[in-house]
Short mmCIF file of C-alpha atoms in Angstrom, two decimals:
data_model
loop_
_atom_site.label_atom_id
_atom_site.label_comp_id
_atom_site.label_asym_id
_atom_site.label_seq_id
_atom_site.Cartn_x
_atom_site.Cartn_y
_atom_site.Cartn_z
CA MET A 98 0.00 0.00 0.00
CA ARG A 99 1.84 3.06 -1.26
CA SER A 100 -0.63 5.55 -2.79
CA LEU A 101 -3.49 6.83 -0.67
CA LEU A 102 -6.43 8.87 -1.89
CA VAL A 103 -7.11 11.60 0.71
CA ILE A 104 -10.68 12.89 0.64
CA HIS A 105 -11.39 16.07 2.58
CA SER A 106 -14.79 16.91 4.03
CA HIS A 107 -15.36 19.68 1.53
CA ALA A 108 -14.97 17.22 -1.35
CA ASP A 109 -18.75 16.97 -1.00
CA PRO A 110 -20.22 18.97 -3.91
CA ALA A 111 -23.07 20.15 -1.70
CA SER A 112 -20.68 21.63 0.85
CA GLU A 113 -20.17 25.37 1.07
CA GLN A 114 -16.79 25.21 2.81
CA ALA A 115 -13.79 27.03 1.38
CA ASP A 116 -11.23 25.17 -0.72
CA THR A 117 -8.46 25.56 1.85
CA ILE A 118 -8.00 23.70 5.10
CA PRO A 119 -7.04 25.82 8.13
CA SER A 120 -3.32 25.63 8.86
CA TRP A 121 -3.98 24.62 12.49
CA GLN A 122 -5.67 21.42 11.37
CA ALA A 123 -3.28 18.49 11.00
CA GLU A 124 -3.70 17.04 7.53
CA PRO A 125 -3.26 13.38 6.57
CA GLU A 126 -0.96 14.39 3.71
CA HIS A 127 1.79 15.49 6.11
CA LEU A 128 1.77 12.22 8.10
CA LEU A 129 1.60 10.05 4.98
CA GLU A 130 4.29 11.90 3.04
CA SER A 131 6.72 12.00 5.97
CA ASN A 132 6.41 8.21 6.25
CA GLY A 133 7.08 7.43 2.59
CA TYR A 134 3.51 7.20 1.28
CA LEU A 135 2.16 9.08 -1.71
CA PRO A 136 -0.95 11.06 -0.74
CA LEU A 137 -3.40 11.92 -3.55
CA PRO A 138 -5.42 14.84 -2.11
CA CYS A 139 -8.98 15.37 -3.37
CA ARG A 140 -11.33 18.20 -2.70
CA HIS A 141 -13.83 17.59 -5.50
CA GLU A 142 -15.63 14.52 -6.80
CA SER A 143 -14.11 14.94 -10.28
CA GLU A 144 -10.60 14.65 -8.76
CA ILE A 145 -11.59 11.45 -6.97
CA LYS A 146 -12.74 9.80 -10.21
CA GLN A 147 -9.39 10.66 -11.83
CA LEU A 148 -7.13 9.60 -8.96
CA ILE A 149 -8.86 6.56 -7.46
CA HIS A 150 -7.47 4.20 -10.11
CA ASN A 151 -3.93 4.87 -8.80
CA ALA A 152 -4.87 4.56 -5.13
CA ASP A 153 -4.29 1.57 -2.86
CA ALA A 154 -6.61 2.94 -0.15
CA ALA A 155 -8.69 5.99 0.74
CA VAL A 156 -8.20 8.20 3.78
CA LEU A 157 -11.46 9.95 4.64
CA ASN A 158 -10.91 13.28 6.36
CA ILE A 159 -14.65 13.75 6.84
CA PRO A 160 -17.27 13.61 9.62
CA VAL A 161 -18.32 10.03 10.44
CA GLY A 162 -21.90 10.73 9.33
CA THR A 163 -20.82 11.15 5.69
CA ILE A 164 -18.71 7.96 5.44
CA SER A 165 -21.55 5.84 3.97
CA MET A 166 -22.20 8.36 1.21
CA TRP A 167 -18.55 8.51 0.19
CA SER A 168 -17.89 4.78 0.54
CA SER A 169 -20.78 3.99 -1.84
CA ARG A 170 -19.49 6.59 -4.34
CA LEU A 171 -15.99 5.13 -4.19
CA GLU A 172 -17.28 1.55 -4.44
CA GLN A 173 -18.95 2.40 -7.77
CA THR A 174 -15.54 3.24 -9.25
CA LYS A 175 -13.10 0.99 -7.35
CA ALA A 176 -13.28 -1.04 -4.14
CA ILE A 177 -10.37 -0.04 -1.87
CA PRO A 178 -9.69 -0.06 1.89
CA LEU A 179 -11.29 2.87 3.73
CA LEU A 180 -9.54 4.58 6.63
CA TRP A 181 -11.03 7.36 8.73
CA TRP A 182 -8.77 10.30 9.60
CA CYS A 183 -9.62 10.98 13.23
CA SER A 184 -8.26 14.49 13.80
CA ALA A 185 -9.51 16.77 16.56
CA THR A 186 -11.74 18.53 14.01
CA SER A 187 -13.27 15.45 12.38
CA ALA A 188 -13.72 13.76 15.77
CA LEU A 189 -15.58 16.79 17.19
CA SER A 190 -17.76 17.13 14.09
CA SER A 191 -18.75 13.47 14.46
CA THR A 192 -19.86 13.32 18.10
CA GLU A 193 -23.56 13.01 17.18
CA ALA A 194 -22.74 10.03 14.95
CA CYS A 195 -20.97 7.95 17.62
CA GLU A 196 -23.62 5.23 17.34
CA ALA A 197 -23.55 5.26 13.53
CA ASP A 198 -22.86 1.93 11.87
CA GLU A 199 -20.26 3.11 9.37
CA THR A 200 -17.95 0.77 7.50
CA VAL A 201 -14.28 1.64 7.76
CA ASP A 202 -11.30 -0.68 7.64
CA GLY A 203 -9.08 1.37 9.92
CA ILE A 204 -8.48 4.67 11.72
CA LEU A 205 -5.53 7.04 11.40
CA THR A 206 -4.69 9.86 13.80
CA PRO A 207 -2.32 12.85 13.45
CA SER A 208 -0.21 11.68 16.42
CA MET A 209 0.68 8.27 14.92
CA ALA A 210 4.32 7.23 14.83
CA ALA A 211 5.67 5.57 11.66
CA HIS A 212 5.32 2.02 13.01
CA GLU A 213 1.75 2.72 14.19
CA LEU A 214 0.81 4.07 10.76
CA ASN A 215 2.35 1.06 9.02
CA TRP A 216 0.48 -1.39 11.28
CA ALA A 217 -2.79 0.53 10.86
CA LEU A 218 -2.46 0.37 7.07
CA HIS A 219 -1.46 -3.30 7.18
CA PHE A 220 -4.45 -4.31 9.32
CA SER A 221 -6.84 -2.13 7.34
CA ALA A 222 -5.82 -3.90 4.11
CA LYS A 223 -6.38 -7.26 5.83
CA ARG A 224 -9.76 -6.13 7.17
CA PHE A 225 -10.74 -4.86 3.70
CA PHE A 226 -10.01 -8.22 2.05
CA GLU A 227 -11.98 -10.02 4.79
CA ARG A 228 -14.88 -7.60 4.27
CA GLN A 229 -14.79 -8.13 0.48
CA HIS A 230 -14.74 -11.90 0.98
CA TRP A 231 -17.68 -11.72 3.41
CA GLN A 232 -19.68 -9.51 1.01
CA SER A 233 -18.97 -11.93 -1.84
CA GLU A 234 -20.11 -14.90 0.26
CA ARG A 235 -23.23 -13.01 1.31
CA LYS A 236 -24.11 -12.27 -2.35
CA GLN A 237 -23.60 -15.92 -3.26
CA LEU A 238 -25.80 -17.10 -0.37
CA THR A 239 -28.50 -14.57 -1.26
CA ALA A 240 -28.39 -15.72 -4.90
CA ARG A 241 -28.65 -19.37 -3.82
CA LEU A 242 -31.65 -18.61 -1.60
CA GLU A 243 -33.30 -16.78 -4.47
CA GLU A 244 -32.63 -19.72 -6.81
CA ARG A 245 -34.00 -22.17 -4.22
CA LYS A 246 -37.19 -20.08 -4.02
CA TRP A 247 -37.77 -20.33 -7.81
CA ILE A 248 -36.97 -24.06 -7.85
CA ASP A 249 -39.37 -24.75 -4.96
CA MET A 250 -42.17 -22.82 -6.68
CA ALA A 251 -41.54 -24.69 -9.97
CA LYS A 252 -41.55 -28.05 -8.14
CA GLY A 253 -44.89 -27.14 -6.59
CA ILE A 254 -46.37 -26.24 -9.98
CA LEU A 255 -45.03 -29.40 -11.69
CA GLY A 256 -46.21 -31.54 -8.79
CA GLU A 257 -49.70 -30.03 -8.91
CA VAL A 258 -50.05 -30.19 -12.72
CA ASN A 259 -48.70 -33.75 -13.03
CA GLY A 260 -50.04 -35.10 -9.73
CA ILE A 261 -46.60 -36.24 -8.59
CA PRO A 262 -44.61 -35.84 -5.33
CA GLU A 263 -41.94 -33.11 -4.94
CA ALA A 264 -39.01 -35.51 -5.45
CA GLU A 265 -40.38 -36.59 -8.83
CA ALA A 266 -41.19 -32.99 -9.73
CA TYR A 267 -37.56 -32.07 -9.03
CA ASP A 268 -36.32 -34.95 -11.23
CA LEU A 269 -38.64 -33.75 -14.00
CA LEU A 270 -37.30 -30.22 -13.62
CA ARG A 271 -33.69 -31.47 -13.67
CA LYS A 272 -34.27 -33.58 -16.81
CA LYS A 273 -35.93 -30.66 -18.58
CA ALA A 274 -32.94 -28.44 -17.74
CA MET A 275 -30.50 -31.08 -19.05
CA ASN A 276 -32.48 -31.55 -22.28
CA GLU A 277 -32.62 -27.79 -22.88
CA ARG A 278 -28.99 -27.32 -21.74
CA LYS A 279 -30.03 -24.69 -19.23
CA ARG A 280 -29.55 -24.17 -15.53
CA ILE A 281 -32.29 -25.67 -13.36
CA VAL A 282 -33.09 -22.22 -11.94
CA ASP A 283 -33.61 -20.76 -15.43
CA VAL A 284 -36.08 -23.52 -16.31
CA ALA A 285 -37.78 -23.05 -12.92
CA ILE A 286 -38.17 -19.30 -13.52
CA SER A 287 -39.70 -19.88 -16.97
CA ILE A 288 -42.20 -22.41 -15.50
CA VAL A 289 -43.24 -20.05 -12.69
CA LYS A 290 -43.56 -17.06 -15.04
CA ALA A 291 -45.57 -19.10 -17.57
CA GLN A 292 -47.97 -20.14 -14.81
CA GLN A 293 -48.26 -16.53 -13.59
CA MET A 294 -49.13 -15.42 -17.15
CA LEU A 295 -51.81 -18.11 -17.44
CA LYS A 296 -53.34 -16.96 -14.15
CA ALA A 297 -53.37 -13.28 -15.19
#
């Protein structure tokens, strides 16, 4: 992890903040650069779309309440680890959102030493890959449940129409899928939709 996209709170197009960050506020760029990382600062959405392809992770210098909005925007372009920059300013602006269920893979603070920063980035990358794996498994399970629903409905229809038990209806469905060189779920969906059309 070498290049980090740094998104500032006024990267939000709806925000009316000025385009400069007060000098008293510690910026992520300083910490990252001084520890050998390449920060890619962004203050506008158009910059994010250009720079995200070169980034290994995103550092969000924003109030906690806006993390979901930005994570979904980033996800549409490229899935990368998300780290929240917890400065005095962003922490204070996020006090109302303490109970918010926001997804971040790690937290960075201005007072981090080099070894702390390196470990935070290492564990955030690990957490990100675990999160991606979990989301992928969840999608697969959801898809399987959806397929099972169609197959069960088709078995019910075939069983009712042919006066046969569910096991036989499933065999019939499986044979039809093999003969048509289609997935069982695709045949099941066509059976259910055909029956729904006949009922309409």
